[in-house]
CSV table of C-alpha atoms in Angstrom, one decimal:
chain,number,residue,atom,x,y,z
A,1,UNK,CA,-142.0,61.1,61.1
A,2,UNK,CA,-144.1,64.2,62.1
A,3,UNK,CA,-147.7,63.5,63.7
A,4,UNK,CA,-150.6,64.4,61.9
A,5,UNK,CA,-153.3,66.8,63.1
A,6,UNK,CA,-156.9,65.6,62.2
A,7,UNK,CA,-158.9,68.6,62.0
A,8,UNK,CA,-162.3,68.4,63.5
A,9,UNK,CA,-161.5,65.6,65.9
A,10,UNK,CA,-162.6,67.0,69.5
A,11,UNK,CA,-159.9,65.4,71.3
A,12,UNK,CA,-160.5,67.7,74.3
A,13,UNK,CA,-162.5,65.3,76.6
A,14,UNK,CA,-160.5,65.1,80.1
A,15,UNK,CA,-161.3,61.4,80.8
A,16,UNK,CA,-159.4,60.7,77.4
A,17,UNK,CA,-156.8,62.6,78.0
A,18,UNK,CA,-153.3,61.0,78.7
A,19,UNK,CA,-151.1,61.8,82.0
A,20,UNK,CA,-147.4,62.9,81.0
A,21,UNK,CA,-145.5,59.9,80.0
A,22,UNK,CA,-148.0,57.6,78.4
A,23,UNK,CA,-148.3,57.1,74.9
A,24,UNK,CA,-151.2,55.8,72.7
A,25,UNK,CA,-150.4,53.0,70.4
A,26,UNK,CA,-152.2,50.5,67.9
A,27,UNK,CA,-151.5,46.9,67.2
A,28,UNK,CA,-152.2,45.0,63.9
A,29,UNK,CA,-155.8,44.2,64.6
A,30,UNK,CA,-156.9,47.4,65.7
A,31,UNK,CA,-156.6,47.5,69.6
A,32,UNK,CA,-155.6,50.2,71.2
A,33,UNK,CA,-153.0,49.9,74.1
A,34,UNK,CA,-151.0,52.1,76.4
A,35,UNK,CA,-147.3,52.7,77.2
A,36,UNK,CA,-145.5,54.3,80.2
A,37,UNK,CA,-142.0,55.4,79.1
A,38,UNK,CA,-141.3,56.4,82.4
A,39,UNK,CA,-142.3,53.0,84.2
A,40,UNK,CA,-141.4,51.2,81.0
A,41,UNK,CA,-144.6,49.3,81.1
A,42,UNK,CA,-147.8,48.7,78.9
A,43,UNK,CA,-151.6,47.9,79.4
A,44,UNK,CA,-154.8,47.4,77.4
A,45,UNK,CA,-156.7,49.6,79.6
A,46,UNK,CA,-156.9,53.8,79.2
A,47,UNK,CA,-154.5,55.0,82.3
A,48,UNK,CA,-157.9,57.7,83.5
A,49,UNK,CA,-160.8,56.1,81.6
A,50,UNK,CA,-159.9,52.5,82.5
A,51,UNK,CA,-161.6,51.4,79.0
A,52,UNK,CA,-160.4,49.5,76.5
A,53,UNK,CA,-160.4,50.4,72.8
A,54,UNK,CA,-160.6,49.7,69.6
A,55,UNK,CA,-159.7,51.5,66.0
A,56,UNK,CA,-162.8,51.1,63.8
A,57,UNK,CA,-163.1,50.5,60.3
A,58,UNK,CA,-160.9,50.6,57.1
A,59,UNK,CA,-157.9,53.0,56.6
A,60,UNK,CA,-159.0,56.0,55.2
A,61,UNK,CA,-158.7,56.3,51.5
A,62,UNK,CA,-155.2,56.3,50.1
A,63,UNK,CA,-153.6,55.6,53.6
A,64,UNK,CA,-151.6,52.2,53.9
A,65,UNK,CA,-150.1,50.6,56.8
A,66,UNK,CA,-146.6,49.4,57.2
A,67,UNK,CA,-143.8,48.0,59.5
A,68,UNK,CA,-140.5,49.1,60.4
A,69,UNK,CA,-137.1,47.2,60.7
A,70,UNK,CA,-138.1,47.5,64.5
A,71,UNK,CA,-141.7,45.9,64.0
A,72,UNK,CA,-143.3,48.9,64.9
A,73,UNK,CA,-146.4,49.8,62.6
A,74,UNK,CA,-146.6,53.1,60.8
A,75,UNK,CA,-149.0,54.6,58.3
A,76,UNK,CA,-148.4,56.1,54.5
A,77,UNK,CA,-150.6,59.0,53.2
A,78,UNK,CA,-149.9,58.3,49.5
A,79,UNK,CA,-152.2,61.2,48.7
A,80,UNK,CA,-150.3,63.7,50.6
A,81,UNK,CA,-146.8,61.4,50.6
A,82,UNK,CA,-146.9,61.8,54.5
A,83,UNK,CA,-145.7,59.4,57.2
A,84,UNK,CA,-146.9,59.2,60.9
A,85,UNK,CA,-147.0,56.4,63.7
A,86,UNK,CA,-150.4,58.0,64.7
A,87,UNK,CA,-153.0,55.8,63.1
A,88,UNK,CA,-155.4,57.8,61.3
A,89,UNK,CA,-158.5,56.2,62.3
A,90,UNK,CA,-157.9,57.4,65.8
A,91,UNK,CA,-160.9,59.6,64.6
A,92,UNK,CA,-162.8,56.9,65.0
A,93,UNK,CA,-162.0,54.8,67.9
A,94,UNK,CA,-164.6,52.5,69.2
A,95,UNK,CA,-165.1,51.8,73.4
A,96,UNK,CA,-165.2,48.3,73.8
A,97,UNK,CA,-168.8,48.3,75.3
A,98,UNK,CA,-170.0,51.0,72.8
A,99,UNK,CA,-170.4,52.4,69.2
A,100,UNK,CA,-167.7,54.4,67.5
A,101,UNK,CA,-167.4,57.7,68.6
A,102,UNK,CA,-169.1,60.2,66.3
A,103,UNK,CA,-171.4,58.1,65.4
A,104,UNK,CA,-175.1,58.4,66.2
A,105,UNK,CA,-175.9,57.3,69.7
A,106,UNK,CA,-171.8,56.9,70.2
A,107,UNK,CA,-170.4,58.3,73.4
A,108,UNK,CA,-167.8,60.3,71.3
A,109,UNK,CA,-168.3,64.1,69.8
A,110,UNK,CA,-167.0,63.8,66.7
A,111,UNK,CA,-167.2,67.5,65.6
A,112,UNK,CA,-167.1,69.0,61.9
A,113,UNK,CA,-166.1,72.7,61.2
A,114,UNK,CA,-164.7,74.8,58.6
A,115,UNK,CA,-161.3,72.8,58.7
A,116,UNK,CA,-163.4,69.2,57.5
A,117,UNK,CA,-163.0,68.1,54.2
A,118,UNK,CA,-165.5,66.1,52.1
A,119,UNK,CA,-162.8,62.9,52.7
A,120,UNK,CA,-162.8,63.2,56.2
A,121,UNK,CA,-166.7,63.5,56.0
A,122,UNK,CA,-166.8,60.2,54.2
A,123,UNK,CA,-164.5,58.5,56.5
A,124,UNK,CA,-165.6,55.0,56.9
A,125,UNK,CA,-168.6,55.3,54.7
A,126,UNK,CA,-169.5,52.6,52.2
A,127,UNK,CA,-171.4,54.3,48.9
A,128,UNK,CA,-171.4,51.3,46.9
A,129,UNK,CA,-174.8,50.9,44.9
A,130,UNK,CA,-175.5,54.8,45.2
A,131,UNK,CA,-176.2,56.6,42.2
A,132,UNK,CA,-175.3,60.3,42.3
A,133,UNK,CA,-176.0,63.2,39.7
A,134,UNK,CA,-173.7,66.7,40.7
A,135,UNK,CA,-174.2,69.4,38.3
A,136,UNK,CA,-171.0,71.8,37.4
A,137,UNK,CA,-168.7,68.8,38.1
A,138,UNK,CA,-165.9,69.4,36.1
A,139,UNK,CA,-164.3,71.9,38.1
A,140,UNK,CA,-164.2,73.4,41.7
A,141,UNK,CA,-166.6,72.6,44.3
A,142,UNK,CA,-168.6,69.9,41.9
A,143,UNK,CA,-165.1,68.5,41.1
A,144,UNK,CA,-164.4,67.5,44.8
A,145,UNK,CA,-168.0,66.8,45.6
A,146,UNK,CA,-168.2,64.1,42.7
A,147,UNK,CA,-164.5,62.8,43.2
A,148,UNK,CA,-165.0,62.1,47.0
A,149,UNK,CA,-168.6,60.5,46.4
A,150,UNK,CA,-166.6,58.4,43.4
A,151,UNK,CA,-163.9,57.2,45.7
A,152,UNK,CA,-166.3,55.9,48.1
A,153,UNK,CA,-167.8,53.5,45.9
A,154,UNK,CA,-170.8,55.5,44.6
A,155,UNK,CA,-172.2,55.8,40.6
A,156,UNK,CA,-171.5,59.3,39.8
A,157,UNK,CA,-172.7,61.4,36.9
A,158,UNK,CA,-171.0,64.6,35.8
A,159,UNK,CA,-173.5,67.0,34.6
A,160,UNK,CA,-171.6,69.5,32.7
A,161,UNK,CA,-172.3,71.9,30.2
A,162,UNK,CA,-168.6,71.1,28.3
A,163,UNK,CA,-168.0,67.6,27.3
A,164,UNK,CA,-164.3,67.9,27.1
A,165,UNK,CA,-164.0,69.2,30.5
A,166,UNK,CA,-166.3,66.8,31.7
A,167,UNK,CA,-164.0,64.0,30.3
A,168,UNK,CA,-161.0,65.5,31.7
A,169,UNK,CA,-162.7,65.6,35.0
A,170,UNK,CA,-163.2,61.8,34.6
A,171,UNK,CA,-159.9,61.0,33.7
A,172,UNK,CA,-158.9,63.0,36.6
A,173,UNK,CA,-160.8,60.5,39.2
A,174,UNK,CA,-160.0,57.6,37.2
A,175,UNK,CA,-156.3,58.3,37.5
A,176,UNK,CA,-156.9,58.4,41.6
A,177,UNK,CA,-158.7,55.1,41.0
A,178,UNK,CA,-159.1,53.2,37.9
A,179,UNK,CA,-162.4,51.3,39.6
A,180,UNK,CA,-164.4,54.4,40.0
A,181,UNK,CA,-167.7,54.3,38.3
A,182,UNK,CA,-168.1,57.7,36.8
A,183,UNK,CA,-169.6,59.0,33.7
A,184,UNK,CA,-170.4,62.5,32.1
A,185,UNK,CA,-174.0,63.6,31.2
A,186,UNK,CA,-174.4,67.0,28.9
A,187,UNK,CA,-176.2,69.8,30.7
A,188,UNK,CA,-176.5,73.3,30.3
A,189,UNK,CA,-178.6,74.5,32.7
A,190,UNK,CA,-179.2,77.8,31.0
A,191,UNK,CA,-181.2,75.9,28.0
A,192,UNK,CA,-184.3,73.7,29.1
A,193,UNK,CA,-184.2,72.3,26.3
A,194,UNK,CA,-180.6,70.7,27.7
A,195,UNK,CA,-181.9,70.1,30.7
A,196,UNK,CA,-184.9,68.2,29.5
A,197,UNK,CA,-182.1,66.1,27.4
A,198,UNK,CA,-180.4,65.6,30.3
A,199,UNK,CA,-183.1,64.2,32.4
A,200,UNK,CA,-184.1,61.6,29.3
A,201,UNK,CA,-180.8,60.6,29.4
A,202,UNK,CA,-180.7,59.8,32.9
A,203,UNK,CA,-184.1,58.3,32.9
A,204,UNK,CA,-183.6,56.1,30.0
A,205,UNK,CA,-180.7,54.0,32.2
A,206,UNK,CA,-183.7,53.2,34.6
A,207,UNK,CA,-181.3,53.8,37.7
A,208,UNK,CA,-182.8,55.3,41.2
A,209,UNK,CA,-181.1,58.5,42.0
A,210,UNK,CA,-179.9,58.7,45.4
A,211,UNK,CA,-178.1,61.8,45.5
A,212,UNK,CA,-178.8,65.0,43.5
A,213,UNK,CA,-176.3,67.6,44.0
A,214,UNK,CA,-177.3,71.0,42.8
A,215,UNK,CA,-174.0,72.7,42.6
A,216,UNK,CA,-173.5,74.5,39.4
A,217,UNK,CA,-173.9,78.1,39.3
A,218,UNK,CA,-172.6,81.4,37.6
A,219,UNK,CA,-171.3,84.2,39.5
A,220,UNK,CA,-172.0,87.8,38.5
A,221,UNK,CA,-172.0,87.5,35.0
A,222,UNK,CA,-172.7,90.6,32.6
A,223,UNK,CA,-176.5,90.8,31.6
A,224,UNK,CA,-177.6,87.9,29.2
A,225,UNK,CA,-180.8,86.7,28.0
A,226,UNK,CA,-180.8,82.7,27.4
A,227,UNK,CA,-182.3,81.2,25.0
A,228,UNK,CA,-185.4,80.8,27.0
A,229,UNK,CA,-185.7,84.5,27.1
A,230,UNK,CA,-184.9,84.7,30.9
A,231,UNK,CA,-181.7,86.3,32.4
A,232,UNK,CA,-179.1,83.9,32.7
A,233,UNK,CA,-178.0,84.1,36.4
A,234,UNK,CA,-181.8,83.2,37.4
A,235,UNK,CA,-181.9,80.5,34.8
A,236,UNK,CA,-178.7,79.0,35.7
A,237,UNK,CA,-178.8,79.0,39.4
A,238,UNK,CA,-182.6,78.6,40.3
A,239,UNK,CA,-184.7,77.3,37.2
A,240,UNK,CA,-182.6,74.9,35.5
A,241,UNK,CA,-181.9,73.2,39.1
A,242,UNK,CA,-185.7,73.4,39.6
A,243,UNK,CA,-186.5,72.1,36.5
A,244,UNK,CA,-184.0,69.1,36.5
A,245,UNK,CA,-185.3,68.2,40.0
A,246,UNK,CA,-188.9,68.1,38.8
A,247,UNK,CA,-188.0,65.9,35.7
A,248,UNK,CA,-186.0,63.5,38.1
A,249,UNK,CA,-188.3,63.4,40.9
A,250,UNK,CA,-189.6,59.9,39.9
A,251,UNK,CA,-185.8,58.5,40.1
A,252,UNK,CA,-185.5,60.1,43.7
A,253,UNK,CA,-188.4,58.7,44.6
A,254,UNK,CA,-187.5,55.0,43.5
A,255,UNK,CA,-184.3,55.6,45.5
A,256,UNK,CA,-186.7,56.3,48.5
A,257,UNK,CA,-185.9,56.2,51.8
A,258,UNK,CA,-182.3,56.9,51.1
A,259,UNK,CA,-183.2,59.7,48.0
A,260,UNK,CA,-181.3,63.2,49.4
A,261,UNK,CA,-181.0,66.4,47.2
A,262,UNK,CA,-178.8,68.8,48.0
A,263,UNK,CA,-178.5,72.4,46.8
A,264,UNK,CA,-175.6,74.5,46.9
A,265,UNK,CA,-177.1,78.5,48.1
A,266,UNK,CA,-174.8,81.1,50.0
A,267,UNK,CA,-174.8,83.5,52.6
A,268,UNK,CA,-175.1,86.1,49.9
A,269,UNK,CA,-179.0,85.4,50.1
A,270,UNK,CA,-179.1,87.6,53.0
A,271,UNK,CA,-178.5,90.7,51.3
A,272,UNK,CA,-181.4,91.1,49.1
A,273,UNK,CA,-185.3,90.6,48.6
A,274,UNK,CA,-187.6,89.2,45.9
A,275,UNK,CA,-190.6,90.9,46.9
A,276,UNK,CA,-192.2,94.0,45.6
A,277,UNK,CA,-191.6,96.8,47.9
A,278,UNK,CA,-195.1,98.0,47.6
A,279,UNK,CA,-197.3,94.7,47.2
A,280,UNK,CA,-195.0,92.4,49.1
A,281,UNK,CA,-195.7,89.9,46.3
A,282,UNK,CA,-192.7,87.6,44.5
A,283,UNK,CA,-192.1,90.1,41.5
A,284,UNK,CA,-190.5,88.2,38.5
A,285,UNK,CA,-188.9,91.5,37.6
A,286,UNK,CA,-186.4,91.6,40.1
A,287,UNK,CA,-185.6,87.6,39.5
A,288,UNK,CA,-185.4,87.9,35.8
A,289,UNK,CA,-184.3,91.9,35.5
A,290,UNK,CA,-184.1,93.9,32.0
A,291,UNK,CA,-180.9,95.2,31.2
A,292,UNK,CA,-181.3,98.6,32.7
A,293,UNK,CA,-182.0,97.5,36.2
A,294,UNK,CA,-179.6,94.2,35.9
A,295,UNK,CA,-176.6,94.6,38.7
A,296,UNK,CA,-174.4,91.4,39.0
A,297,UNK,CA,-174.4,91.3,42.6
A,298,UNK,CA,-177.8,91.9,43.4
A,299,UNK,CA,-178.7,89.1,40.7
A,300,UNK,CA,-176.8,86.6,42.7
A,301,UNK,CA,-177.7,87.1,45.8
A,302,UNK,CA,-181.4,86.8,44.1
A,303,UNK,CA,-180.6,83.6,43.0
A,304,UNK,CA,-179.1,82.2,45.7
A,305,UNK,CA,-182.1,83.3,48.0
A,306,UNK,CA,-184.2,81.3,45.6
A,307,UNK,CA,-182.2,77.8,46.0
A,308,UNK,CA,-182.8,77.9,49.9
A,309,UNK,CA,-186.7,78.8,48.9
A,310,UNK,CA,-186.6,76.2,46.7
A,311,UNK,CA,-184.6,73.3,48.8
A,312,UNK,CA,-187.5,74.2,51.2
A,313,UNK,CA,-190.6,73.3,49.2
A,314,UNK,CA,-189.0,70.8,47.8
A,315,UNK,CA,-188.3,68.9,51.0
A,316,UNK,CA,-191.8,69.9,51.9
A,317,UNK,CA,-193.4,68.3,48.8
A,318,UNK,CA,-191.0,65.1,48.8
A,319,UNK,CA,-190.1,64.4,52.2
A,320,UNK,CA,-193.7,62.4,52.5
A,321,UNK,CA,-192.6,60.0,49.7
A,322,UNK,CA,-188.6,59.6,51.6
A,323,UNK,CA,-186.9,62.1,49.5
A,324,UNK,CA,-185.3,65.3,51.6
A,325,UNK,CA,-183.6,68.2,50.9
A,326,UNK,CA,-181.3,70.3,52.3
A,327,UNK,CA,-179.4,73.8,51.2
A,328,UNK,CA,-176.1,74.7,52.1
A,329,UNK,CA,-173.6,77.2,52.0
A,330,UNK,CA,-169.8,75.7,51.0
A,331,UNK,CA,-167.4,78.7,52.3
A,332,UNK,CA,-167.0,82.6,51.9
A,333,UNK,CA,-165.1,83.4,48.3
A,334,UNK,CA,-163.3,80.2,47.7
A,335,UNK,CA,-161.4,80.6,44.8
A,336,UNK,CA,-163.5,78.3,42.1
A,337,UNK,CA,-163.8,79.4,38.4
A,338,UNK,CA,-167.1,81.0,39.4
A,339,UNK,CA,-165.1,84.8,39.6
A,340,UNK,CA,-164.1,84.5,35.8
A,341,UNK,CA,-166.7,86.9,34.5
A,342,UNK,CA,-165.0,90.3,35.3
A,343,UNK,CA,-161.2,90.9,36.0
A,344,UNK,CA,-161.7,92.6,39.5
A,345,UNK,CA,-163.5,89.5,40.8
A,346,UNK,CA,-160.7,87.5,39.9
A,347,UNK,CA,-158.1,90.1,42.1
A,348,UNK,CA,-160.5,90.3,44.7
A,349,UNK,CA,-160.7,86.5,45.0
A,350,UNK,CA,-157.2,85.8,44.5
A,351,UNK,CA,-156.2,88.3,47.6
A,352,UNK,CA,-158.6,86.3,49.6
A,353,UNK,CA,-157.2,82.7,48.7
A,354,UNK,CA,-154.7,82.3,51.6
A,355,UNK,CA,-157.8,82.8,54.0
A,356,UNK,CA,-160.3,80.9,52.3
A,357,UNK,CA,-160.8,77.3,52.4
A,358,UNK,CA,-159.8,74.7,50.0
A,359,UNK,CA,-161.8,72.9,47.5
A,360,UNK,CA,-161.8,69.9,49.6
A,361,UNK,CA,-163.1,71.9,52.5
A,362,UNK,CA,-165.7,73.5,50.5
A,363,UNK,CA,-167.3,70.5,49.5
A,364,UNK,CA,-167.4,69.1,53.0
A,365,UNK,CA,-170.6,70.6,54.2
A,366,UNK,CA,-172.4,69.5,50.8
A,367,UNK,CA,-171.2,66.0,51.2
A,368,UNK,CA,-172.2,65.9,54.6
A,369,UNK,CA,-175.8,66.4,54.0
A,370,UNK,CA,-175.6,63.8,50.9
A,371,UNK,CA,-174.8,61.0,53.2
A,372,UNK,CA,-174.3,61.7,56.5
A,373,UNK,CA,-176.5,59.1,58.5
A,374,UNK,CA,-176.9,62.0,61.2
A,375,UNK,CA,-179.4,63.5,58.6
A,376,UNK,CA,-181.2,60.6,57.5
A,377,UNK,CA,-184.9,61.1,57.1
A,378,UNK,CA,-184.2,64.8,57.7
A,379,UNK,CA,-184.7,67.8,55.7
A,380,UNK,CA,-185.6,71.4,55.0
A,381,UNK,CA,-183.0,72.7,56.7
A,382,UNK,CA,-179.8,75.0,55.9
A,383,UNK,CA,-175.9,74.1,56.5
A,384,UNK,CA,-172.7,76.3,56.9
A,385,UNK,CA,-170.0,74.6,57.9
A,386,UNK,CA,-171.5,71.1,58.3
A,387,UNK,CA,-174.1,72.5,61.4
A,388,UNK,CA,-177.3,73.6,60.9
A,389,UNK,CA,-178.0,77.6,61.1
A,390,UNK,CA,-180.9,79.6,60.6
A,391,UNK,CA,-180.9,81.5,56.8
A,392,UNK,CA,-182.5,84.8,56.5
A,393,UNK,CA,-186.1,85.4,57.5
A,394,UNK,CA,-187.2,85.4,54.1
A,395,UNK,CA,-185.4,82.8,53.3
A,396,UNK,CA,-187.7,81.0,56.3
A,397,UNK,CA,-190.9,82.3,54.5
A,398,UNK,CA,-193.3,79.4,53.4
A,399,UNK,CA,-195.4,81.7,51.3
A,400,UNK,CA,-192.5,83.4,49.4
A,401,UNK,CA,-191.3,79.3,48.8
A,402,UNK,CA,-194.8,78.5,47.4
A,403,UNK,CA,-194.8,81.6,45.4
A,404,UNK,CA,-191.3,80.8,43.8
A,405,UNK,CA,-192.5,77.1,42.9
A,406,UNK,CA,-195.5,78.0,41.6
A,407,UNK,CA,-193.7,81.1,39.3
A,408,UNK,CA,-191.3,78.4,38.3
A,409,UNK,CA,-193.5,76.0,37.0
A,410,UNK,CA,-195.4,78.7,35.1
A,411,UNK,CA,-192.4,80.0,33.0
A,412,UNK,CA,-191.4,76.3,32.7
A,413,UNK,CA,-195.2,75.7,31.1
A,414,UNK,CA,-194.8,78.8,29.1
A,415,UNK,CA,-191.6,77.7,27.5
A,416,UNK,CA,-192.4,74.2,26.7
A,417,UNK,CA,-194.7,71.9,25.6
A,418,UNK,CA,-197.3,71.2,27.8
A,419,UNK,CA,-197.9,67.8,26.7
A,420,UNK,CA,-194.3,67.1,26.0
A,421,UNK,CA,-193.0,63.8,27.9
A,422,UNK,CA,-189.6,63.9,29.7
């Protein structure tokens, strides 16, 4: 039985390192003890720190504890079909006199990095009673985000353009856990009418909205105008999510102070500008350009800059009422369905696939920002690999964020009836 390596676990503290010849084991009720094979003795206290420790919480999802013929406890990972004598909860040990390592205020240094998965982020969290809406949840990052939240007890609504693919995603989640609470809502972010109908359908349920994950996006498609007369990348990646969050703001406020919005952005936001070079003002022609001025990758980069500006301004406006918002970068060149618009993109992403994150790893930062107790009441930030980092200078421009908000409101007003109720 091979021991498993848990990504993100900081086990380099010299105080916690075992001397040669010692082994860490756990009892049925979760207490750790230490065996010295050379001296053939066992003890409760750590041989270097002198502390007693206990394994915290329930086993991670998909794990089961069993006992072999010799009475030795071992653990089975049914999802990955692996067996080990190493308790998977060792990442969350508790000192006899202190809280779990990695918990806020705890003595440990549980760290997440680019190898962490969404399921590892959620280990030990019970999301029962929380309601989440994830856009673009039928595949890729959105599916892994929605699945991970649902498998930890949240009621998850899949906001998807394709009803058949949404139903298939729901079926796949229920196959993993038949008690998962997951439903689908029709949502096409390239249609303001569809966004409005989706919001109405959600609000009709009278539910609070604890987690809104703005995940859906298109990546560098050919130039196309939407039914609302705007360039499709700008409307799908930014304006549709802006409108959805605006329509659902009261549902978010009802869930305060536990309400969070997560906006998926990208490091690509660093390679563009959305201001006119001569006036320095926000330029709609750059955000929704005519065909002859359209460059697919540049349009994508601009939409991702809009995501961060929108996230920070939304947090500024809603945080006084207990709703926070953060933007995240999921990872570079991950093999999602985003790149399907051109064969060359598919080739490049295929070549990069062995060196990029898995979908579970890509979903980790969004799930971290949506659920981590460490971020209670904190927003207006940008995260990469579950760590806060600074976005570009323009993404930090409060004036640009306010101008984008005003422009977005005007574009929606011009395309919807001014007195039309949600």
